[in-house]
Coordinates of C-alpha atoms in Angstrom, one line a residue:
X1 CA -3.1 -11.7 -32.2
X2 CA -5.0 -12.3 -28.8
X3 CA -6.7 -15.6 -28.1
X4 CA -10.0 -14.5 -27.0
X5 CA -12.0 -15.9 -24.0
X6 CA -15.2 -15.9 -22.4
X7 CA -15.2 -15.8 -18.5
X8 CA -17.6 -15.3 -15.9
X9 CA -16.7 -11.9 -15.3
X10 CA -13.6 -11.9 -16.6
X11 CA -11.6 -15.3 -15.0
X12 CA -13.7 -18.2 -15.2
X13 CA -12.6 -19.7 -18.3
X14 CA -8.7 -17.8 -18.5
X15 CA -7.2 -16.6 -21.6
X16 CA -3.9 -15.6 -22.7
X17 CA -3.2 -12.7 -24.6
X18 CA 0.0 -11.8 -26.5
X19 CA 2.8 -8.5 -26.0
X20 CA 1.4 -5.0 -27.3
X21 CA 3.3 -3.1 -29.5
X22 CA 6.9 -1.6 -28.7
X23 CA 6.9 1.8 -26.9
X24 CA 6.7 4.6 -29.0
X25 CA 9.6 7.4 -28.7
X26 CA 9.2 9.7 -26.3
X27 CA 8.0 13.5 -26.7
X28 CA 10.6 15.7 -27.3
X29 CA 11.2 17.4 -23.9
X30 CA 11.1 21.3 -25.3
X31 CA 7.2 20.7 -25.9
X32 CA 5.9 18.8 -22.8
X33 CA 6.4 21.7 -20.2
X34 CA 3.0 23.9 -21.7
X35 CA 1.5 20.2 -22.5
X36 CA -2.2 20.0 -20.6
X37 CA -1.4 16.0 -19.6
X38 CA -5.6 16.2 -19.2
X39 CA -6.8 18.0 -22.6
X40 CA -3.8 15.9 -24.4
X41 CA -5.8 12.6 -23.1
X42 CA -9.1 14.2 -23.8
X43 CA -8.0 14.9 -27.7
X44 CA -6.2 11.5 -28.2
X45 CA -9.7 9.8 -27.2
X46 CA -11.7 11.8 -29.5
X47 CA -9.6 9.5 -32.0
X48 CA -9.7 6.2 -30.0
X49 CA -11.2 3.4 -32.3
X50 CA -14.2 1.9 -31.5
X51 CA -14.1 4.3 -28.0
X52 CA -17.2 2.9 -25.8
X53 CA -17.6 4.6 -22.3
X54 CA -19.1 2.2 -20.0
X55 CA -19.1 0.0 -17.7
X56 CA -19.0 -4.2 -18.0
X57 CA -19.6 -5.5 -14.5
X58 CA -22.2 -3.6 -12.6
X59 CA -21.0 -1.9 -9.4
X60 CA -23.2 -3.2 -6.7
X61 CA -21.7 -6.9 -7.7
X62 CA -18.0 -5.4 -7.1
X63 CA -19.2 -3.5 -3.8
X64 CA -20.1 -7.5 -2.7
X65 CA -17.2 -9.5 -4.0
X66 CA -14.9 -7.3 -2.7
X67 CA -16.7 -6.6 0.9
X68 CA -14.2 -7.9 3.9
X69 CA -17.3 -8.9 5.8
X70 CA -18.2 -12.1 4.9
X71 CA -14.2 -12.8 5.8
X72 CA -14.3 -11.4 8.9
X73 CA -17.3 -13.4 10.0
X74 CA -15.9 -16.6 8.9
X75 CA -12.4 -16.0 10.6
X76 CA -14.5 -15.1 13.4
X77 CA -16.5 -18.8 13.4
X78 CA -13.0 -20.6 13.3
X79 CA -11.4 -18.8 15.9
X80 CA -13.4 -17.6 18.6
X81 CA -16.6 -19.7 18.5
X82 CA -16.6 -22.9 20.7
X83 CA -19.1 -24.9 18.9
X84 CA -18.7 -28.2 21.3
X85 CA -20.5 -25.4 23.7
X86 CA -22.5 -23.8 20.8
X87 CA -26.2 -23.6 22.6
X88 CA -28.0 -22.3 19.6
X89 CA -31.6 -23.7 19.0
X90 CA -32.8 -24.5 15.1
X91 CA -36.2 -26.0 15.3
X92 CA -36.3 -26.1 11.6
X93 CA -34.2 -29.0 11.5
X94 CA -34.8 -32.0 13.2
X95 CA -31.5 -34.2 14.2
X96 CA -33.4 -37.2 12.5
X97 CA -33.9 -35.5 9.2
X98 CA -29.9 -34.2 9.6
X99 CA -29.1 -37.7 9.5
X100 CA -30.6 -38.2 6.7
X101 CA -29.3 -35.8 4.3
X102 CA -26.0 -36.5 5.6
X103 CA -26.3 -39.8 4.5
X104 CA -27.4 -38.5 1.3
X105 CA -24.5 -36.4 1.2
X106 CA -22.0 -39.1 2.2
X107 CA -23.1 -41.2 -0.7
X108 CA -22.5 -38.6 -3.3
X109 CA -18.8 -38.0 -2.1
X110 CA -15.7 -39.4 -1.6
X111 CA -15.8 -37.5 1.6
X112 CA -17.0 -39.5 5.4
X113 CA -19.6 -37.4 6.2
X114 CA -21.1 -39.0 9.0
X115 CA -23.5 -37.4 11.4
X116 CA -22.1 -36.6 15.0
X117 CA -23.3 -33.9 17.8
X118 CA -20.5 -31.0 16.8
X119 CA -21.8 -30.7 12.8
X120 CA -25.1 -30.7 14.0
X121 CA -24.3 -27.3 16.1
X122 CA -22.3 -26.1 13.0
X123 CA -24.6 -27.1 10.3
X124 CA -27.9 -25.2 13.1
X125 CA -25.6 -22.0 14.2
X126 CA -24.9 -21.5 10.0
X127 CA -28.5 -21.4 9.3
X128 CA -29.9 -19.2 12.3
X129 CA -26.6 -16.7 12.3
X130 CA -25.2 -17.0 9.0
X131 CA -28.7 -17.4 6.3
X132 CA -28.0 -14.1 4.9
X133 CA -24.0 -14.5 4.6
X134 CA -25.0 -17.6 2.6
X135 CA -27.4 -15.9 0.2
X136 CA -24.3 -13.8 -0.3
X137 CA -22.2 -16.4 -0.6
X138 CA -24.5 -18.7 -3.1
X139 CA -24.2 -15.7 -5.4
X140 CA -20.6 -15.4 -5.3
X141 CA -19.8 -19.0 -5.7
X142 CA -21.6 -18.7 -9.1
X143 CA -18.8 -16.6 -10.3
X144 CA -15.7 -18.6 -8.9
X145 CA -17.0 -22.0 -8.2
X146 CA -16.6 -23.0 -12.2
X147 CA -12.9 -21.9 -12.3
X148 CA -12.3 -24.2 -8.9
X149 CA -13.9 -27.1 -10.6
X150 CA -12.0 -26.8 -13.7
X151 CA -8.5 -27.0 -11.3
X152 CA -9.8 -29.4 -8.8
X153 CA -10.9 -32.3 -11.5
X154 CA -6.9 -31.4 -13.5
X155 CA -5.8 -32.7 -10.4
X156 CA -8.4 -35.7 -9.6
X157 CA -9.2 -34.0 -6.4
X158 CA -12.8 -34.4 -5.2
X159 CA -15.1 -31.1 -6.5
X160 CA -16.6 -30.7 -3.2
X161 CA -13.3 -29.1 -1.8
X162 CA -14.4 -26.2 -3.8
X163 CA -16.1 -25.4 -0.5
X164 CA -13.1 -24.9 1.5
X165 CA -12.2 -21.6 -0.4
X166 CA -15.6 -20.3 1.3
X167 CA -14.0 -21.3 5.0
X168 CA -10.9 -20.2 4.0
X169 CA -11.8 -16.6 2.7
X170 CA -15.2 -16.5 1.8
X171 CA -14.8 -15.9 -1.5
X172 CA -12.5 -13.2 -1.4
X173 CA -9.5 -12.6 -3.3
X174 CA -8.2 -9.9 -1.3
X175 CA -8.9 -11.7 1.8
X176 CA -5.6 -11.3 4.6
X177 CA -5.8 -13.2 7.6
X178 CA -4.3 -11.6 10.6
X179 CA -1.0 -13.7 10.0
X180 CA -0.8 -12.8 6.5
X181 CA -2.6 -15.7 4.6
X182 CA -3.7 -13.9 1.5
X183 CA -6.2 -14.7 -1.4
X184 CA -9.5 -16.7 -2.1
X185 CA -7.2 -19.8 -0.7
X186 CA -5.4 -18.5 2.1
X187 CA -1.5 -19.5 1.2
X188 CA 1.4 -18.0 3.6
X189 CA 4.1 -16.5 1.9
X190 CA 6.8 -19.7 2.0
X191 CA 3.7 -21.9 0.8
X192 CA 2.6 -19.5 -2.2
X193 CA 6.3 -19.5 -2.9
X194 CA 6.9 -22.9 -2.8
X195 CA 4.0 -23.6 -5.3
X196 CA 5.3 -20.8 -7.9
X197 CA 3.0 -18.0 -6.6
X198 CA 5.0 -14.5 -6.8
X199 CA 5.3 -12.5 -4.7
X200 CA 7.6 -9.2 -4.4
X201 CA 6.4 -5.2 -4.1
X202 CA 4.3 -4.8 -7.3
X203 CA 2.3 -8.8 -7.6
X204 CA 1.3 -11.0 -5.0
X205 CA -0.1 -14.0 -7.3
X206 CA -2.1 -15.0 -4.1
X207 CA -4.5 -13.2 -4.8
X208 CA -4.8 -14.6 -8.5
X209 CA -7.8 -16.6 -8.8
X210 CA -6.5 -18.9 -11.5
X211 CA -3.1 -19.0 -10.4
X212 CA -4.0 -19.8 -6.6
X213 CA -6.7 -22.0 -7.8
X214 CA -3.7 -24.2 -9.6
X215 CA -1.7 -24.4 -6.6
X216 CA -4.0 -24.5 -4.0
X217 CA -5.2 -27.7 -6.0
X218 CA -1.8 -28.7 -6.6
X219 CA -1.0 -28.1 -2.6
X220 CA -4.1 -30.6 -1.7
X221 CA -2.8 -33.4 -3.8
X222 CA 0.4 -33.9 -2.4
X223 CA -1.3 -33.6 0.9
X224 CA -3.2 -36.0 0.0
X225 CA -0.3 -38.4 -0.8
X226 CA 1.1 -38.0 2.4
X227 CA -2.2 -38.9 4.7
X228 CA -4.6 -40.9 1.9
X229 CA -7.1 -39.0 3.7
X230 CA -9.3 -36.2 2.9
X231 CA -9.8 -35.2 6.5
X232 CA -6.8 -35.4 7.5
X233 CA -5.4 -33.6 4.1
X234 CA -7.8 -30.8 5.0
X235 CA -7.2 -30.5 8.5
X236 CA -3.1 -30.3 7.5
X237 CA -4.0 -27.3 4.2
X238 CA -4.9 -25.5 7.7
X239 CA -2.9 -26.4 10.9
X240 CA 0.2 -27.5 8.5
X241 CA 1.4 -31.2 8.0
X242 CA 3.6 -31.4 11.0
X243 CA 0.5 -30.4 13.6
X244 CA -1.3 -33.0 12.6
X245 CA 0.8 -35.6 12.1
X246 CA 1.4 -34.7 16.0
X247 CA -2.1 -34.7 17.0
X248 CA -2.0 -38.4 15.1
X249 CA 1.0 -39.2 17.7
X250 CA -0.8 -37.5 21.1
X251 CA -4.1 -40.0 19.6
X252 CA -1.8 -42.9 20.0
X253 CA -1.8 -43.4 16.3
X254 CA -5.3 -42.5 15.7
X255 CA -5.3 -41.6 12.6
X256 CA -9.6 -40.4 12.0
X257 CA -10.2 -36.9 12.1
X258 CA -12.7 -37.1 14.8
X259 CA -10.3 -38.5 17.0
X260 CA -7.5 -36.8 17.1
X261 CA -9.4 -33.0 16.8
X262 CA -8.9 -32.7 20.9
X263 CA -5.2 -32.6 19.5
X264 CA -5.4 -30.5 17.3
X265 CA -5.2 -26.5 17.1
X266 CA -8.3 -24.3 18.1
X267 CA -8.8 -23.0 14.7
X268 CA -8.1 -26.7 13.0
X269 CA -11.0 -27.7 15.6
X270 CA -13.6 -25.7 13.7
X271 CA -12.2 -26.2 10.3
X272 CA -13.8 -29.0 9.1
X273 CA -16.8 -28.8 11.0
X274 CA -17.1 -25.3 9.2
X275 CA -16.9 -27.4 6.0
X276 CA -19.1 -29.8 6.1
X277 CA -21.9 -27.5 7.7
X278 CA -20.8 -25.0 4.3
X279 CA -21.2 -28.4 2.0
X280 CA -25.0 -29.2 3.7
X281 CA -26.0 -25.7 3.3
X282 CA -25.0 -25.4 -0.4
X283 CA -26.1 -28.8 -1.0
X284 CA -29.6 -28.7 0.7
X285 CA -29.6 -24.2 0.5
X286 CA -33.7 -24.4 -1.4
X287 CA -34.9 -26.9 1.7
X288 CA -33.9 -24.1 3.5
X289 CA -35.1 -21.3 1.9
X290 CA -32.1 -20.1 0.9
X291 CA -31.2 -18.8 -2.7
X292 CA -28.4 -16.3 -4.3
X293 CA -29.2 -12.8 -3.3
X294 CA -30.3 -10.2 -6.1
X295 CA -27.1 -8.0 -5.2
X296 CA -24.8 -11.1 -5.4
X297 CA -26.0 -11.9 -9.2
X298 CA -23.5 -11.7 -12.3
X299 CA -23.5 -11.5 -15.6
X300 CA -20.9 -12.7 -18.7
X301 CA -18.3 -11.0 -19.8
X302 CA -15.8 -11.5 -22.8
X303 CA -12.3 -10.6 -21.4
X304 CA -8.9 -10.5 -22.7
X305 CA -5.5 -10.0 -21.7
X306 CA -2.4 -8.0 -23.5
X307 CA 1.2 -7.4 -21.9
X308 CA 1.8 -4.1 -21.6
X309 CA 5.0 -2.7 -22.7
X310 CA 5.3 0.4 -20.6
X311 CA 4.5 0.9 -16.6
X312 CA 0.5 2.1 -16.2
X313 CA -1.5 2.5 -13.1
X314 CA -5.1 1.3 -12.9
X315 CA -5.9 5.2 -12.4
X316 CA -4.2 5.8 -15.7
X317 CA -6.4 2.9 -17.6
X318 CA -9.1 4.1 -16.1
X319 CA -9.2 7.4 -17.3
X320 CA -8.0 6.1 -20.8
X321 CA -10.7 3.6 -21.3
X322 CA -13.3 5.4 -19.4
X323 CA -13.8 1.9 -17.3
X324 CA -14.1 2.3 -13.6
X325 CA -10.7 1.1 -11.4
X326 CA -13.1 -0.6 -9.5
X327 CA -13.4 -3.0 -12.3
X328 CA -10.0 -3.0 -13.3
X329 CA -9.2 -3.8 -9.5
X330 CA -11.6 -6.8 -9.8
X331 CA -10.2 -8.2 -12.6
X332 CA -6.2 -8.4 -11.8
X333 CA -5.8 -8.3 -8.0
X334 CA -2.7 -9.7 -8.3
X335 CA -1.5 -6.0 -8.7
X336 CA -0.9 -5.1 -5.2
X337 CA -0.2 -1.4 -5.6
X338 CA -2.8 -0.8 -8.5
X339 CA -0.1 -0.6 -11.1
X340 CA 0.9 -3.1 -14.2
X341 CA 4.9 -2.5 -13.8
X342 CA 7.3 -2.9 -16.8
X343 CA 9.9 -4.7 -16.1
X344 CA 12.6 -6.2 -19.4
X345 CA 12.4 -9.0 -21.1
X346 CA 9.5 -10.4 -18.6
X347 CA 4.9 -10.1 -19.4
X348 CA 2.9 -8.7 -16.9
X349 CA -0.6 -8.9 -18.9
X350 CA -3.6 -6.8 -18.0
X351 CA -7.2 -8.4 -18.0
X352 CA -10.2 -6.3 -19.2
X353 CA -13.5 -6.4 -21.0
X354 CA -12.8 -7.5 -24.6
X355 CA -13.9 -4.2 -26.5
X356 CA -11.3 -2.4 -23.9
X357 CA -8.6 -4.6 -24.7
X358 CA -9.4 -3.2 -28.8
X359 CA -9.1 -0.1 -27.7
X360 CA -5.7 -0.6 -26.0
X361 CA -4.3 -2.6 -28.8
X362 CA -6.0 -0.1 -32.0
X363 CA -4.6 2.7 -30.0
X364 CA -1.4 1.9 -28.1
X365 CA 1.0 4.5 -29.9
X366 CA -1.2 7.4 -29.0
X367 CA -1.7 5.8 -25.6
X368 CA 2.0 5.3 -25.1
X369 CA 3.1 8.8 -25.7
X370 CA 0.1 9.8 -23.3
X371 CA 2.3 7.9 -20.8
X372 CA 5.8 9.4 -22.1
X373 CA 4.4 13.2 -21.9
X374 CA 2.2 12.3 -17.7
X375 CA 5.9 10.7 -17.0
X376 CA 7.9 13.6 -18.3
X377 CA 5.7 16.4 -16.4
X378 CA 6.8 14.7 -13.3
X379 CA 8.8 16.8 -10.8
X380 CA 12.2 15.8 -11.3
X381 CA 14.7 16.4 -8.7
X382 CA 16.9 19.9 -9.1
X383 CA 20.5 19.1 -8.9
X384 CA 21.6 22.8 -10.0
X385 CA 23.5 24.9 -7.1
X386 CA 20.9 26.4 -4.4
X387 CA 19.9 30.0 -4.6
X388 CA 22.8 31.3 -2.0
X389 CA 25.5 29.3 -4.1
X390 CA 24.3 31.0 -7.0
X391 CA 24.7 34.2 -5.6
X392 CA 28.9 33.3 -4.7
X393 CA 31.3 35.6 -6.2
X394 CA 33.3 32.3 -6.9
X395 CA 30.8 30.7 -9.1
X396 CA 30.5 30.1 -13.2
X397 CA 27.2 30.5 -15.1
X398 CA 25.4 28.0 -17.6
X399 CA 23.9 29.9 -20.6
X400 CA 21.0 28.8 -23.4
X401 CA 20.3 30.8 -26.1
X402 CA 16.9 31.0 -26.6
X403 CA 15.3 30.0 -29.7
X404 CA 12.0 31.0 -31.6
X405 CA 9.0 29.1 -30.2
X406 CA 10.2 28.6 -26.7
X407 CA 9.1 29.6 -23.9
X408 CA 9.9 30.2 -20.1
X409 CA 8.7 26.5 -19.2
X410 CA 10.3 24.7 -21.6
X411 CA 13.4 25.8 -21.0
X412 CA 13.0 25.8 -17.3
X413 CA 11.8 21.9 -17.9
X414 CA 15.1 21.5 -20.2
X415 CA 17.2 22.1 -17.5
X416 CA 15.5 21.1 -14.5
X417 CA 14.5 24.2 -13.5
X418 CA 11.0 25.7 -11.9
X419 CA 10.0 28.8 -13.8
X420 CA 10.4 30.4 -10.6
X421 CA 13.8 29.7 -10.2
X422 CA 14.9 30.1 -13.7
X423 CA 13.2 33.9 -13.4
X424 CA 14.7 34.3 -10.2
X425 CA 18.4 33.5 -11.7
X426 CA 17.5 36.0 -14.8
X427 CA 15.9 38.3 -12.5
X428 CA 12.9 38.0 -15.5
X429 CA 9.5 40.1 -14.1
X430 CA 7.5 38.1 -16.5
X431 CA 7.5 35.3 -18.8
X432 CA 8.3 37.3 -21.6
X433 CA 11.4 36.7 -23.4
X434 CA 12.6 36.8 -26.8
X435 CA 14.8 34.6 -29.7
X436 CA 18.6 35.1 -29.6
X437 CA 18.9 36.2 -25.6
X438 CA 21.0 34.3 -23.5
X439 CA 19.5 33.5 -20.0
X440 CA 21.2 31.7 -17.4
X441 CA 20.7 27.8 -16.3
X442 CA 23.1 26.9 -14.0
X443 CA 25.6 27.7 -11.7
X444 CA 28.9 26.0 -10.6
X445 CA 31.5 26.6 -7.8
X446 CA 34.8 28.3 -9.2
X447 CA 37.8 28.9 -7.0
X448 CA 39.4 31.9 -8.1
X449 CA 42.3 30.8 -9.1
X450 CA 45.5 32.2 -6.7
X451 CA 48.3 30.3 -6.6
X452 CA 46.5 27.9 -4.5
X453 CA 45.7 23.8 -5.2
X454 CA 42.3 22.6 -6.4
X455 CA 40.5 19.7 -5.9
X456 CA 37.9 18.7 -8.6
X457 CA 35.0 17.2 -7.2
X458 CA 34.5 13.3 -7.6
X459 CA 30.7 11.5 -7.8
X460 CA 29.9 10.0 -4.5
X461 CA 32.5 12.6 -2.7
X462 CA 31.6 14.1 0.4
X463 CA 32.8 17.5 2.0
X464 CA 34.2 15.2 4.7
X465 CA 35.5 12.9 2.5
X466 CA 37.6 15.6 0.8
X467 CA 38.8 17.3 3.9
X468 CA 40.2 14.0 5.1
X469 CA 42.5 13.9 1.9
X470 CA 44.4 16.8 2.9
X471 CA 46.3 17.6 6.0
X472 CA 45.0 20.1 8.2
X473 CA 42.0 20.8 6.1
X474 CA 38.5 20.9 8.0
X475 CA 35.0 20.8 6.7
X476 CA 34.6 24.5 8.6
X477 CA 37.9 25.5 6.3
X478 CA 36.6 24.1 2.8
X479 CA 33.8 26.1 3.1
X480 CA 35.4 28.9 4.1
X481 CA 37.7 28.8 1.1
X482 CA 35.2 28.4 -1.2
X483 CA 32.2 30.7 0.0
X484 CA 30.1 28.0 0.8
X485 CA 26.6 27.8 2.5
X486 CA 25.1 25.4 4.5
X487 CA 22.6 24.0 2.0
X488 CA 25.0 24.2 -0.7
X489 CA 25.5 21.1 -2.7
X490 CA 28.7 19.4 -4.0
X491 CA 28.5 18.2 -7.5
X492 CA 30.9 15.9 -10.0
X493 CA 33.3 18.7 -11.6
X494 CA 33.5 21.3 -9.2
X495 CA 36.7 22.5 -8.1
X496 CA 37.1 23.0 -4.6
X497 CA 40.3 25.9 -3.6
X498 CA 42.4 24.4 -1.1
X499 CA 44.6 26.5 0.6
X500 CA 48.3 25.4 2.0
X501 CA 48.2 25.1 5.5

């Protein structure tokens, strides 16, 4: 049973779904070779229930969530832009009616919002340079700014912070500063760690809106607890606890924000500035003219989540459900290489539109063998002796009898063979054989036998290795001995003539 959920497109309000079914047993190996992976997936679908090809989240809203520009802009206003020396001119706004929404503003928040000359030069370069990266932005916050509430008021922590994710990544959950922050909150690796976000080469829970959204939360409290100051708790989620409790000791104690900024870093400088001139735009965004574009609307969508019980890539999903990866992307960036990995006795769930999640759980044994007969067909690698081995006077053949209804692929497939190598072993001129023949697999390396020693091959044994066991044996002499080419391969079991020196 899944525990169904609404979300605003697909996260806002998270639900947990429940293991799929146990992967089915996989297709017998003599019939996958002449298998069409393709028309195999296009006849299982024919029988998918409740199949519906479409699309939930329209693509122009993906194209904007996921656009890097808004990040790079906003990286660009913390770290370049020297706003004490900002000279931009905003006649729309008057410094007197500033004040006054600020006021309004500082009476609706547990945040000191108090008017000085740098937020005015924010709050005036935002809504000359930066009206249309807003409109974006309104839209966007739509979608995520429910799901930060929902974590900010677990952890009593004052709903405005909500707008720090918009400094920190504009909204973006693949967002990667250029030292590696990652995600809608920005965490380095040791902090993600330290707040139970994984990390290794398949998930980076960074870039999990509901999961960063927890620990970013949680991160903020206990900052928090250390200062008993917003500011200062913001100033230390960027420049890190220790800079600023240095800039409080270069501001001879100084503990206000304003204060000890001259101490603090560059970036740290512009960081709360940057916030407060994001909170007045948001809060007074229709004064300004300023409302959600049309590209950055959303809609609802039911999702759901299942643990998959075999390794799938979003390419794979998407051809199955006949959902774009795009949307799959959206809806689990945690999955850094676009692949749900299995992985024993441990969940990794996949989130999708609810009617796609019925048609993974109504079909998974059909979908499952899909995956078996695609992971079969893979090239695997060919550990039978090379051609010039093969063609050794000192060498011992493999035979298979071949049986009605198989073909020259299958067996070649059996054995880990290409059909051209297995024709070129048989010396076949076509694929045409028939039941009861015997046709050669494999090849070994045989010492004739004369009066010599021989040395059987051990697994992780090396030609040097071997020659180092006997006196006055070389690598030169072994493969003399034993007809040997340079791109022949030792394998566990050959015998190796070694000749008394």
């Amino acid at each position: 049973m899944n525990y169904k959920g609404l979300c605003l497109l697909g996260i806002s309000l998270f639900s947990i779904g429940v293991s799929g079914q146990e992967p089915t047993q996989q297709i017998n190996s003599e019939v996958i070779a002449d298998i069409d992976a393709k028309v195999y997936l296009d006849s299982i679908k024919q029988t998918f229930v409740d199949h519906i090809a479409s699309a939930s989240i329209e693509k122009r809203w993906l194209d904007e969530v996921m656009n890097q520009d808004l990040f790079r802009d906003m990286e660009q206003d913390l770290t370049q832009i020297d706003f004490d020396y900002s000279d931009d001119i905003y006649d729309e706004l008057t410094t007197e009616v500033l004040k006054e929404r600020l006021e309004a503003l500082n009476q609706k928040t547990p945040f000191v919002i108090e008017y000085n000359p740098v937020l005015e030069k924010v709050i005036k370069s935002f809504l000359k340079n930066r009206k249309r990266s807003f409109e974006r932005l309104i839209g966007l916050s739509e979608y995520y700014f429910p799901l930060f509430e929902e974590k900010l008021a677990h952890y009593n922590i004052p709903l405005e912070v909500k707008y720090l994710a918009i400094v920190e990544s504009a909204l973006n959950p693949e967002a990667r500063s250029r030292v590696g922050a990652t995600g809608l909150w920005q965490f380095m690796y040791a902090t993600g760690k330290q707040y139970n976000l994984e990390v290794n080469s398949f998930i980076d829970e960074r870039s999990d809106p509901v999961k960063s959204s927890e620990a970013a939360a949680n991160f903020l409290s206990d900052l928090y607890n250390i200062f008993g100051d917003w500011d200062l708790a913001l100033a230390s989620y960027n420049a890190g606890p220790g800079n600023v409790a240095k800039a409080i000791r270069r501001s001879q104690g100084q503990k206000n924000y304003w204060n000890i900024r001259p101490n603090l870093p560059k970036e740290t400088q512009n960081y709360l500035p940057a916030f407060y001139a994001t909170m007045y735009v948001f809060e007074y965004a229709k004064e300004h003219g300023i409302q959600a574009s049309s590209s950055s609307s959303y809609a609802l969508v039911e999702t759901d989540t299942i643990a998959l019980k075999q390794m799938i890539s979003f390419e794979q999903l998407s051809d199955i459900l006949d959902l774009p990866q795009s949307e799959i992307e959206f809806l689990n960036p945690t999955y850094k290489l676009k692949t749900v990995p299995y992985i024993k006795d441990k969940h990794n769930f996949i989130r999708l539109p609810i009617e796609k999640i019925g048609i993974l759980t109504s079909n998974e044994n059909q979908i499952y063998k899909y995956l078996d007969l695609v992971d079969a067909q893979k090239e695997q690698p060919n550990y039978t002796s090379t051609s010039s081995m093969v063609a050794s006077s000192n060498v011992n053949s493999k035979y298979h009898t071949i049986k009605r209804g198989e073909s020259v692929g299958i067996i070649a497939k059996k054995y880990g063979l290409s059909v051209a190598e297995l024709k070129t072993m048989n010396k076949l001129k076509s694929n045409l054989i028939y039941p009861g023949k015997k046709l050669i697999v494999g090849r070994s390396v045989v010492a004739q036998p004369t009066g010599n020693s021989f040395y059987t091959v051990k697994k992780g044994d090396s030609l040097y290795s071997i020659s180092k066991k006997f006196n006055g044996v070389t690598i030169a002499k072994l493969k003399t001995w034993n007809n040997m080419q340079e791109s022949d391969a030792l394998q566990p079991g050959m015998k190796l003539r070694i000749q008394a020196i």
